[in-house]
mmCIF file of C-alpha atoms in Angstrom:
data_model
loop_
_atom_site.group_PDB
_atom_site.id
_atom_site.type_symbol
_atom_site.label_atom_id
_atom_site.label_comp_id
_atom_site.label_asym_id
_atom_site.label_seq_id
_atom_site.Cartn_x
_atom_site.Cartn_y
_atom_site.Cartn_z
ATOM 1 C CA UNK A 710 119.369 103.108 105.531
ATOM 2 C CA UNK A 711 118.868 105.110 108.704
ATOM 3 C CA UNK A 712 121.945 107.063 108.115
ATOM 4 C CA UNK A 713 120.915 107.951 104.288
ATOM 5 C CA UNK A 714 116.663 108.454 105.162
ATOM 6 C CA UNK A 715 116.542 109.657 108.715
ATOM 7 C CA UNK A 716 113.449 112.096 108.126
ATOM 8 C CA UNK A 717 111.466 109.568 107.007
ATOM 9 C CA UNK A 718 112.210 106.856 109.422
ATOM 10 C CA UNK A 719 111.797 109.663 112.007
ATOM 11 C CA UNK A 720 108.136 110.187 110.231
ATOM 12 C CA UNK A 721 107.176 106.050 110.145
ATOM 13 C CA UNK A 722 107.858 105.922 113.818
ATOM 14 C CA UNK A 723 105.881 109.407 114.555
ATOM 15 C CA UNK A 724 103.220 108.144 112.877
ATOM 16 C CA UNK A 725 103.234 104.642 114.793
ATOM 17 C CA UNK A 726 103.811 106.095 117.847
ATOM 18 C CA UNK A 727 100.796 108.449 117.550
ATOM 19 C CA UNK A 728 98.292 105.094 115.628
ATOM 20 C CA UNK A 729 98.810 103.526 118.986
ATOM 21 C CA UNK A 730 97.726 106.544 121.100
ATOM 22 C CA UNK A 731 94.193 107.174 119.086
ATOM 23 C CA UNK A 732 93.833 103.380 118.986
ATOM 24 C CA UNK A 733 94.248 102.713 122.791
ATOM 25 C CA UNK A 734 92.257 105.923 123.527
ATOM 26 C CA UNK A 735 89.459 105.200 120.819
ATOM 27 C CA UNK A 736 89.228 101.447 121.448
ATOM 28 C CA UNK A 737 89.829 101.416 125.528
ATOM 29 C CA UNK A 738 85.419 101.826 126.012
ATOM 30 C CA UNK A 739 85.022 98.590 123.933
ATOM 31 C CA UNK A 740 87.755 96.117 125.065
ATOM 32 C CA UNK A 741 86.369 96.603 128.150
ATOM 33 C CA UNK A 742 83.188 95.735 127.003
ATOM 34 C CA UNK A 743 84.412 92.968 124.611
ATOM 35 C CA UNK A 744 86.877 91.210 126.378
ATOM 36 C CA UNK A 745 84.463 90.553 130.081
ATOM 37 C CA UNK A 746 86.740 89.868 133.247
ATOM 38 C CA UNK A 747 85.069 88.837 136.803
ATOM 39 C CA UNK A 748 85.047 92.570 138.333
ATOM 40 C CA UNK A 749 88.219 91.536 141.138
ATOM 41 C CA UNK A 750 90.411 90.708 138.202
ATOM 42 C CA UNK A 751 90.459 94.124 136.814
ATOM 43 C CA UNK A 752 92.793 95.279 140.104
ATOM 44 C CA UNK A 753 94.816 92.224 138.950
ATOM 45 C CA UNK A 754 94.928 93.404 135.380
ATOM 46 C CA UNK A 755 95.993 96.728 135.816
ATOM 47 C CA UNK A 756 98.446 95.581 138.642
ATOM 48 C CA UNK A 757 100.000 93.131 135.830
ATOM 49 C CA UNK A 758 100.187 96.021 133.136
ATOM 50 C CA UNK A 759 101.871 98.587 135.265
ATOM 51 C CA UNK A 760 104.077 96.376 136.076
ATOM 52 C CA UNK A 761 105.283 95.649 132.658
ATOM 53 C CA UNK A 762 105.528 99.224 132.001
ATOM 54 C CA UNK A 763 107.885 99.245 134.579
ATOM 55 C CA UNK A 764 109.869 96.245 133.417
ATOM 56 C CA UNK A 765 110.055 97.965 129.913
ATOM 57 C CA UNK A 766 111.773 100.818 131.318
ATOM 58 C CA UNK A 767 114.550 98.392 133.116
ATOM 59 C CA UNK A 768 115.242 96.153 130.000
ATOM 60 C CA UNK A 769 115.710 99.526 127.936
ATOM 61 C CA UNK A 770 118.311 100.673 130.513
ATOM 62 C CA UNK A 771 120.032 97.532 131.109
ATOM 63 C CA UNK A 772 119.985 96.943 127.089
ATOM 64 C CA UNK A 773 117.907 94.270 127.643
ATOM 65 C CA UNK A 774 115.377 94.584 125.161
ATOM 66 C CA UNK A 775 115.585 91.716 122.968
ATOM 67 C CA UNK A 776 115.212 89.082 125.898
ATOM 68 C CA UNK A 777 111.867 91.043 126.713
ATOM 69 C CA UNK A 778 110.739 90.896 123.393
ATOM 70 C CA UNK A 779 111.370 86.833 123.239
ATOM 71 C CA UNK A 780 109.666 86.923 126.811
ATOM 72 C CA UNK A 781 106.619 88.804 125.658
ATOM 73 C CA UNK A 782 106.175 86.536 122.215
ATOM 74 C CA UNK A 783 106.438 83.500 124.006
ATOM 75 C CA UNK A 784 103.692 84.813 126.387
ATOM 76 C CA UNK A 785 101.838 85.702 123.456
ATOM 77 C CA UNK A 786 102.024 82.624 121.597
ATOM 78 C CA UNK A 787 100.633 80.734 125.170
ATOM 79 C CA UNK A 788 97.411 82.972 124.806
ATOM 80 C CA UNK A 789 96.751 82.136 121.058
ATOM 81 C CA UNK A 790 97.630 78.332 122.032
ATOM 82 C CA UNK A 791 94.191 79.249 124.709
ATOM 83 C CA UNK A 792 92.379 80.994 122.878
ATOM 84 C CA UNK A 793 92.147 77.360 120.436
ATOM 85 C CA UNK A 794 92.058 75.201 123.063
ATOM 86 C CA UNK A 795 89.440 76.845 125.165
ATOM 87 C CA UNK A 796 85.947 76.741 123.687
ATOM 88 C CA UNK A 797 85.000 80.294 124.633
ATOM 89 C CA UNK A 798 85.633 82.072 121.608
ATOM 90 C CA UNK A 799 84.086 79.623 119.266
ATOM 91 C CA UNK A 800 80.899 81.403 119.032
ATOM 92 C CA UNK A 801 82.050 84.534 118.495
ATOM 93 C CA UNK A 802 84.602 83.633 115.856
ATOM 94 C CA UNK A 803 81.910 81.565 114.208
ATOM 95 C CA UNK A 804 79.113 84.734 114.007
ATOM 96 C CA UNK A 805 81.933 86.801 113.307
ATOM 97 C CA UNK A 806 82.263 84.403 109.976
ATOM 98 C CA UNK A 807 78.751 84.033 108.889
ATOM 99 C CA UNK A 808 77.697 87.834 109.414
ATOM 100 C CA UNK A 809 80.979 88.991 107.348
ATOM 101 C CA UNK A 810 81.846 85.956 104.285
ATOM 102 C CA UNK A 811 84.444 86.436 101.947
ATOM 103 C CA UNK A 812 84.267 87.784 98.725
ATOM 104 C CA UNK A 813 85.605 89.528 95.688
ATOM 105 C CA UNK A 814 85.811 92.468 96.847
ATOM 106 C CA UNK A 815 88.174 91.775 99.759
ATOM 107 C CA UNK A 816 90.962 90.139 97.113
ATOM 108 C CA UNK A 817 91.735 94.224 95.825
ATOM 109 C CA UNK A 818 92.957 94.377 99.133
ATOM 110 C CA UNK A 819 95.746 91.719 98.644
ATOM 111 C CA UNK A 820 98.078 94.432 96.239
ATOM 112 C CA UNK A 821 97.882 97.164 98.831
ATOM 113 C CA UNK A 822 98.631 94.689 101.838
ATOM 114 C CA UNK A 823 101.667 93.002 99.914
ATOM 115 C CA UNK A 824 102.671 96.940 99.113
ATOM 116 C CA UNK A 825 102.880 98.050 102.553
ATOM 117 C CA UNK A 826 104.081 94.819 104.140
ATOM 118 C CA UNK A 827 107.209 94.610 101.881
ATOM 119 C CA UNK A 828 108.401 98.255 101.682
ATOM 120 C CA UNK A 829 107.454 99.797 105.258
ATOM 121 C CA UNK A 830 109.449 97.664 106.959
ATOM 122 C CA UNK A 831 112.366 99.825 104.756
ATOM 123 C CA UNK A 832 111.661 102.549 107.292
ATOM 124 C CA UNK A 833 110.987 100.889 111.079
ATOM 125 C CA UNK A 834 113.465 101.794 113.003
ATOM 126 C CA UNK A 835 112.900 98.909 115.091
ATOM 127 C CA UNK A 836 113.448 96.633 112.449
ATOM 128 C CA UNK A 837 116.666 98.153 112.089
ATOM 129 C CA UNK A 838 117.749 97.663 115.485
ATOM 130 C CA UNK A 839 116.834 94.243 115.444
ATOM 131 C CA UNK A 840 119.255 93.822 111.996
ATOM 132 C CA UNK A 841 122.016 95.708 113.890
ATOM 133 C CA UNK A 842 122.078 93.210 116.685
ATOM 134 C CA UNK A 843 123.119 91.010 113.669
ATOM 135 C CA UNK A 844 126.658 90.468 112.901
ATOM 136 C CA UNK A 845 126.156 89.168 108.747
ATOM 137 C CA UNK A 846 123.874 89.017 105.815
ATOM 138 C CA UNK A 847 122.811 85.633 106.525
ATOM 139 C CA UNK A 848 121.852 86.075 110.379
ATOM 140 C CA UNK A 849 120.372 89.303 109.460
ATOM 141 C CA UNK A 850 118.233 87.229 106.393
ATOM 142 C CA UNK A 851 117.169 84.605 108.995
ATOM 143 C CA UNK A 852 116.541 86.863 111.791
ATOM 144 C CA UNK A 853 114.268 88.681 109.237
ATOM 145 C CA UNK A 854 112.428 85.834 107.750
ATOM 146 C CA UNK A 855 111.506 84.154 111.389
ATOM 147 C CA UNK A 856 110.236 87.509 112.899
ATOM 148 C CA UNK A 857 108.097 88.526 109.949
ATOM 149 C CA UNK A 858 107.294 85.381 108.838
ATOM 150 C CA UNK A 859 106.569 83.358 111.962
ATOM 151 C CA UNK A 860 106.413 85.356 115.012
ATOM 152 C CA UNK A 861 104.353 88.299 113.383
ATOM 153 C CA UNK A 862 102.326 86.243 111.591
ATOM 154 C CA UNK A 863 101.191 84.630 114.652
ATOM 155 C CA UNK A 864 100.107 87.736 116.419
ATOM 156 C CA UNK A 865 98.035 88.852 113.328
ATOM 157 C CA UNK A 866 96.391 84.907 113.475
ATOM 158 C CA UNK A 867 96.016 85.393 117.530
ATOM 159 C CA UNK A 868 93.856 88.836 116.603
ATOM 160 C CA UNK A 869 91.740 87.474 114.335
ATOM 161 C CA UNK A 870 90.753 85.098 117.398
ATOM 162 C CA UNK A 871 89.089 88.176 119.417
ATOM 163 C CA UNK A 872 88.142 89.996 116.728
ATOM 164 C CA UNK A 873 84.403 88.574 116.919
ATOM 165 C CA UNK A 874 83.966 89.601 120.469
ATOM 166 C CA UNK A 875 85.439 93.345 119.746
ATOM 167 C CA UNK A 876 82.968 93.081 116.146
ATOM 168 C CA UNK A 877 80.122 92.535 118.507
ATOM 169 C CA UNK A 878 81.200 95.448 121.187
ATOM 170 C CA UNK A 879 81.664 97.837 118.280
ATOM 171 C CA UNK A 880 78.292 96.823 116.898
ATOM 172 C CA UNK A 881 76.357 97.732 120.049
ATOM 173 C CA UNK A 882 75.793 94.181 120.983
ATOM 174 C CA UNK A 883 75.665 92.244 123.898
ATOM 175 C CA UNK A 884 78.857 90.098 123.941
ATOM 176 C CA UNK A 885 78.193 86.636 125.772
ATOM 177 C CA UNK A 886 80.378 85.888 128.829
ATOM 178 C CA UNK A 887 82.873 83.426 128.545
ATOM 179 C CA UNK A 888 82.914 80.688 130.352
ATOM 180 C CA UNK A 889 86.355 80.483 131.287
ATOM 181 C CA UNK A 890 86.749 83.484 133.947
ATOM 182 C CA UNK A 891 90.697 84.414 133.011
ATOM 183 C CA UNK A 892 90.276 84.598 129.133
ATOM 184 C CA UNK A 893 89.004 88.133 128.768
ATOM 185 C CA UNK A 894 91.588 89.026 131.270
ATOM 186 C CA UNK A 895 94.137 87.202 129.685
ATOM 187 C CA UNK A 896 93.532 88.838 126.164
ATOM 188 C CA UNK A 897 93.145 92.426 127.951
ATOM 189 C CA UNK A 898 97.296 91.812 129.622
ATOM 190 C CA UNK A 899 98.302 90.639 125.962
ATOM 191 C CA UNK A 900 96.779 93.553 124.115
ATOM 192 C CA UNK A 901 98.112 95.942 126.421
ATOM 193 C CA UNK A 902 102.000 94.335 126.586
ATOM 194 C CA UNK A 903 102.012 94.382 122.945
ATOM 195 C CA UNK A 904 100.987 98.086 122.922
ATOM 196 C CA UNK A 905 103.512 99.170 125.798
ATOM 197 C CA UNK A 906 106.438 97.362 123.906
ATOM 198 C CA UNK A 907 105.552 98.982 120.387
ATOM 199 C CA UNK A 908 104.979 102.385 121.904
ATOM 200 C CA UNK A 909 108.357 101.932 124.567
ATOM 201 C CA UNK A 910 110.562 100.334 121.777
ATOM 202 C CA UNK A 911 109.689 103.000 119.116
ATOM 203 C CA UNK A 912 110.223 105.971 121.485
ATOM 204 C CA UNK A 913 113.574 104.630 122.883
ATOM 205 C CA UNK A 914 114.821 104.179 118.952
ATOM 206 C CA UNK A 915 112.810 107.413 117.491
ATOM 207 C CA UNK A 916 116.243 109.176 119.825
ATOM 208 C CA UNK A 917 118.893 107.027 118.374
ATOM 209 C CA UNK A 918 117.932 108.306 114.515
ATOM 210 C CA UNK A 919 120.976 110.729 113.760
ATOM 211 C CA UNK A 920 120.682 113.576 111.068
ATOM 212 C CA UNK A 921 118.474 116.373 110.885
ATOM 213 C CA UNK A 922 114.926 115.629 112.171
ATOM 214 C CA UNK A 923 111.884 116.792 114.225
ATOM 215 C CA UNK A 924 112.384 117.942 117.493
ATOM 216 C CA UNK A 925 111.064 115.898 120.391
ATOM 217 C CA UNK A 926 108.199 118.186 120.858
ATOM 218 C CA UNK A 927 107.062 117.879 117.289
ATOM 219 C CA UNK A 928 106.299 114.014 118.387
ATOM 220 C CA UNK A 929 104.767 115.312 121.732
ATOM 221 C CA UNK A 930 102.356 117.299 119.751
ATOM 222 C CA UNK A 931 101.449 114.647 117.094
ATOM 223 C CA UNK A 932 100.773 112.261 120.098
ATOM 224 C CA UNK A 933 98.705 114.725 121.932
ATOM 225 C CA UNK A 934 96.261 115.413 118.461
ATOM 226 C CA UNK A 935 96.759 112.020 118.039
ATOM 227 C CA UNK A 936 95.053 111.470 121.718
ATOM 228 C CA UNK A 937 92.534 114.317 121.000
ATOM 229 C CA UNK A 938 91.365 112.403 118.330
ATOM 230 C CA UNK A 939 91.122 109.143 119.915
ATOM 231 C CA UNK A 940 89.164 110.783 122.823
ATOM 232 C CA UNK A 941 86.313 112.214 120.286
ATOM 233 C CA UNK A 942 86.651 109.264 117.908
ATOM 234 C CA UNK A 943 83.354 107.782 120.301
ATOM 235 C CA UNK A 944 81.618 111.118 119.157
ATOM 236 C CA UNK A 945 82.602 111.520 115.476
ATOM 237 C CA UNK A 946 79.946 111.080 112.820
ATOM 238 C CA UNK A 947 79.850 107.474 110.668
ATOM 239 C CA UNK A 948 80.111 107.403 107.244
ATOM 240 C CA UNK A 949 79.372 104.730 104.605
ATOM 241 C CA UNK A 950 79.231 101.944 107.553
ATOM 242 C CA UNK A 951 81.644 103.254 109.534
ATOM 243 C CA UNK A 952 82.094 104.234 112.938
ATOM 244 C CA UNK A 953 83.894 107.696 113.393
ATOM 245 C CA UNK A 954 87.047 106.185 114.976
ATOM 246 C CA UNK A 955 86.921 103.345 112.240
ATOM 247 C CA UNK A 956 87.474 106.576 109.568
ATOM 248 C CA UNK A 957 90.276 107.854 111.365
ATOM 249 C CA UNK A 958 91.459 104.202 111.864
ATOM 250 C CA UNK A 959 91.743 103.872 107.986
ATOM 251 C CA UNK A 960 93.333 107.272 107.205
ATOM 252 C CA UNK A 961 96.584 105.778 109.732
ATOM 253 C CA UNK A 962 96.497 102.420 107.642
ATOM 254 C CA UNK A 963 96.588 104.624 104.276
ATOM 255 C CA UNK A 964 99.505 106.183 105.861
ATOM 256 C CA UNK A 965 100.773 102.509 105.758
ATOM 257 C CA UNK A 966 99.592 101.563 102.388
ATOM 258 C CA UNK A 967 100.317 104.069 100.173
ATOM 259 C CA UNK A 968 102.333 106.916 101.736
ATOM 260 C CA UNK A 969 105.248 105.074 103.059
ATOM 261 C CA UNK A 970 105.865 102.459 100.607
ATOM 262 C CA UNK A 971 105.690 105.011 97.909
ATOM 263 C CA UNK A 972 108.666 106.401 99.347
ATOM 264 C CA UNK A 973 110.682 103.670 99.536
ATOM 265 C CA UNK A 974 109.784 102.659 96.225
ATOM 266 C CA UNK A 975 110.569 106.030 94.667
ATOM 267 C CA UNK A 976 113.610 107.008 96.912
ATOM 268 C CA UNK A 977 115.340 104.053 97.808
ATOM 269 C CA UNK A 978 114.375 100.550 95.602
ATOM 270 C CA UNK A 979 114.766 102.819 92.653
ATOM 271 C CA UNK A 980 118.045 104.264 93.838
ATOM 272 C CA UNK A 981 119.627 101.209 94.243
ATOM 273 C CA UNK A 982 122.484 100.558 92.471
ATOM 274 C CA UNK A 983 124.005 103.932 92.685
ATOM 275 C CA UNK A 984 120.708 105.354 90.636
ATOM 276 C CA UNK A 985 119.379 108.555 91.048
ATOM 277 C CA UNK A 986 116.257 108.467 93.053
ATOM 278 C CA UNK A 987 112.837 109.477 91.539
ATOM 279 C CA UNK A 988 112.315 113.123 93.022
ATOM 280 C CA UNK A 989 110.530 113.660 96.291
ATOM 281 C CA UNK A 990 108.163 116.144 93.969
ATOM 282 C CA UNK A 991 106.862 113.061 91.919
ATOM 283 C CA UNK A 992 106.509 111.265 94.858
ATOM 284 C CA UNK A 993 103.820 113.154 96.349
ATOM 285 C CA UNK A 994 102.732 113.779 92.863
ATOM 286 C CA UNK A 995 101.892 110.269 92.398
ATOM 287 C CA UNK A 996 100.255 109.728 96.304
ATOM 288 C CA UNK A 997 97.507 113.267 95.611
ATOM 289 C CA UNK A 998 96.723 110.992 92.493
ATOM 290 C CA UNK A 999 96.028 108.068 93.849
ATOM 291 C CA UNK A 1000 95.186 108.985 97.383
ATOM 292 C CA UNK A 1001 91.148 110.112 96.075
ATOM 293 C CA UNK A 1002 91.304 106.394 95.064
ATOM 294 C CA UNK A 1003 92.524 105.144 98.320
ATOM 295 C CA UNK A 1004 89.467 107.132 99.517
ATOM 296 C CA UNK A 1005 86.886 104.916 97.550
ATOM 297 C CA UNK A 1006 88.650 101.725 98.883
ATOM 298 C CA UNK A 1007 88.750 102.279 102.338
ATOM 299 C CA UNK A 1008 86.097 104.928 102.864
ATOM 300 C CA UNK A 1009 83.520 104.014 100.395
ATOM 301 C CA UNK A 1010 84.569 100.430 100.901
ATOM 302 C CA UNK A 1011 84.716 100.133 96.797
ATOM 303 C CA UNK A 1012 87.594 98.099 97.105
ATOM 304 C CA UNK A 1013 88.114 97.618 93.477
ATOM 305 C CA UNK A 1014 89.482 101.098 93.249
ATOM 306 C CA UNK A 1015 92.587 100.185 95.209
ATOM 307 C CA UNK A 1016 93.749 98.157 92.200
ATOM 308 C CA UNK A 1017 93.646 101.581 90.041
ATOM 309 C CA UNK A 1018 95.173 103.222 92.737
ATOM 310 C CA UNK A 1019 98.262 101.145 93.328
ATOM 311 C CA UNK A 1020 98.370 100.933 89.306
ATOM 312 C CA UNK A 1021 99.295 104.581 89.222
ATOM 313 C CA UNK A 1022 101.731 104.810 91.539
ATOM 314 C CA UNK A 1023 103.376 101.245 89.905
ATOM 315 C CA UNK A 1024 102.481 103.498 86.232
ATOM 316 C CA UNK A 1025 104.656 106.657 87.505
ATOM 317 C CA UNK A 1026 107.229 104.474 88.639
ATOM 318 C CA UNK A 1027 107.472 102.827 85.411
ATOM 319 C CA UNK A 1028 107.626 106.104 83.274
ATOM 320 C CA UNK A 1029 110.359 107.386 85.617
ATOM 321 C CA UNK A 1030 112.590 104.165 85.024
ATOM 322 C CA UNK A 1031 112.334 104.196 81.319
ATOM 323 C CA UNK A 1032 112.882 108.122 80.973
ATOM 324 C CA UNK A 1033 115.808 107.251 83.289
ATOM 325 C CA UNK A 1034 117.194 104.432 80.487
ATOM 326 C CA UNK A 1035 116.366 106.394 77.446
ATOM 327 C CA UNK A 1036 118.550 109.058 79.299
ATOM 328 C CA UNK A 1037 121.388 107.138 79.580
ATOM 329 C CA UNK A 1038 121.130 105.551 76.518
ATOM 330 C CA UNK A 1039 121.040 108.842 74.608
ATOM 331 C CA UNK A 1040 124.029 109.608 76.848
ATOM 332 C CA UNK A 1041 126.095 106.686 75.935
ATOM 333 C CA UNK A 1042 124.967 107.845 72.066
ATOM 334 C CA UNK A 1043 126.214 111.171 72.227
ATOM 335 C CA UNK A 1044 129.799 109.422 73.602
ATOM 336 C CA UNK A 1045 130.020 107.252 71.114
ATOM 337 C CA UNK A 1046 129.250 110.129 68.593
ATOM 338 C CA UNK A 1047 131.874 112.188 70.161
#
């Protein structure tokens, strides 16, 4: 896969890579504010995180990486087991439910979540790393299934833990203290060592992609507008609801949603088999079309309009597979005429 799509692998982790530098730069003001620490524990904190920059940088060199990772999700998974059995977050997580209940309009959301979760992996070069380490089909099926299914899926459960305490600093609003002095530190360390292993893991793998891609400096520049952004995001105007930085929060996630999984959808699950890929033209074709639509569900929050959107892209796929049969079947005519 890496071998046959390098520019666009090169792309998914350019993207990532700069999504991590406006989020840390956007959000930095209000996890401080959300996630309160005792004022001698932020020496501690930052102690803690450069040292696990540091540590990144050995396990990379002594190949070392997959240990860390183990390391760091275990570490992980001890801060979600806290953040249950410690009462502190209760409130939060309980406001955080009543001020924002479910409804309709957030099951459109399900199509383009299940879109991007089971086609961008197709292009993480990280994922591919971790399938290399794997010596067969199986392994590499297992290995798959328990980091996706399990070990991600608990990180995504842990953030929905704090995400009432950042709702509140987002919101302007006094966030209450918690009454356990390390938790706020202890979610700060997490947040951050998940960052610094994304951002380290991506950039040490970004190299490795053979082929003909972007310079180095291509990614230096994304990452610096990238930064710019997240460094005005504060200032930016709102719009429909929505904080500045939330805006250009949603544009990176569309890049997740619709961009990416369209192309491996169009260039490589239709290709399999020794098929002819859909062309890169219709590709883009079918994102401009649907991308307006995109806008309405994320921007305008009409969420229904995601369903139409991820229709049409489904739609051109569709037309492009049975053009491709009726092409070989009026091929396999014209033989049997001959």
């Amino acid at each position: 896969m890496v071998l046959r799509h390098p520019a666009a692998v090169w792309w998914f982790s350019a993207v990532t890579i700069a999504f991590h530098v406006f989020w840390l730069l956007w959000v930095l003001e209000i996890l401080k504010w959300a996630l309160p620490m005792p004022g001698n524990y932020k020496f501690g904190v930052a102690a803690v995180v450069f040292a696990f920059w540091f540590v990144t940088q050995r396990a990379a060199y002594f190949n070392r990486v997959p240990h860390l990772a183990m390391v760091l999700w275990v570490f992980s998974a001890l801060v979600l087991v806290a953040t249950f059995a410690l009462p502190d977050l209760g409130p939060s997580i309980t406001r955080f439910h009543e001020e924002h209940p479910s409804n309709a309009g957030v099951l459109w959301m399900l199509p383009v979540s299940a879109f991007g979760f089971l086609l961008c992996p197709y292009l993480d070069v990280t994922f591919h790393y971790a399938r290399q380490q794997l010596d067969t089909r199986r392994n590499g099926r297992i290995g798959f299934t328990l980091s996706f299914g399990v070990f991600f899926a608990l990180m995504i459960l842990l953030t929905t833990q704090y995400a009432g305490l950042i709702n509140d600093a987002m919101e302007g609003r006094p966030v209450n203290q918690t009454r356990t002095a390390w938790i706020g530190a202890i979610l700060f360390i997490h947040i951050f060592f998940q960052w610094i292993f994304t951002v380290r893991i991506h950039l040490r793998q970004i190299r490795t992609i053979p082929g003909k891609v972007p310079e180095h400096r291509v990614l230096l520049g994304i990452a610096l507008l990238a930064g710019g952004l997240g460094f005005i995001a504060p200032s930016l105007p709102d719009h429909a609801g929505l904080l500045g930085g939330e805006i250009v929060y949603r544009i990176f996630l569309g890049a997740y949603g619709l961009l990416f999984p369209t192309y491996v959808l169009y260039r490589i699950i239709m290709a399999r088999g020794g098929r002819k890929p859909i062309s890169i033209n219709a590709m883009w074709t079918a994102v401009i079309v649907a991308a307006p639509m995109f806008w309405m569900g994320f921007m305008e929050r009409e969420t229904i309009w995601l369903a139409p959107g991820i229709g049409l892209v489904l739609f051109f796929a569709a037309i492009a597979m049975v053009n491709r049969k009726q092409g070989v079947s009026g091929g396999a005519t014209d033989e049997r005429v001959g």
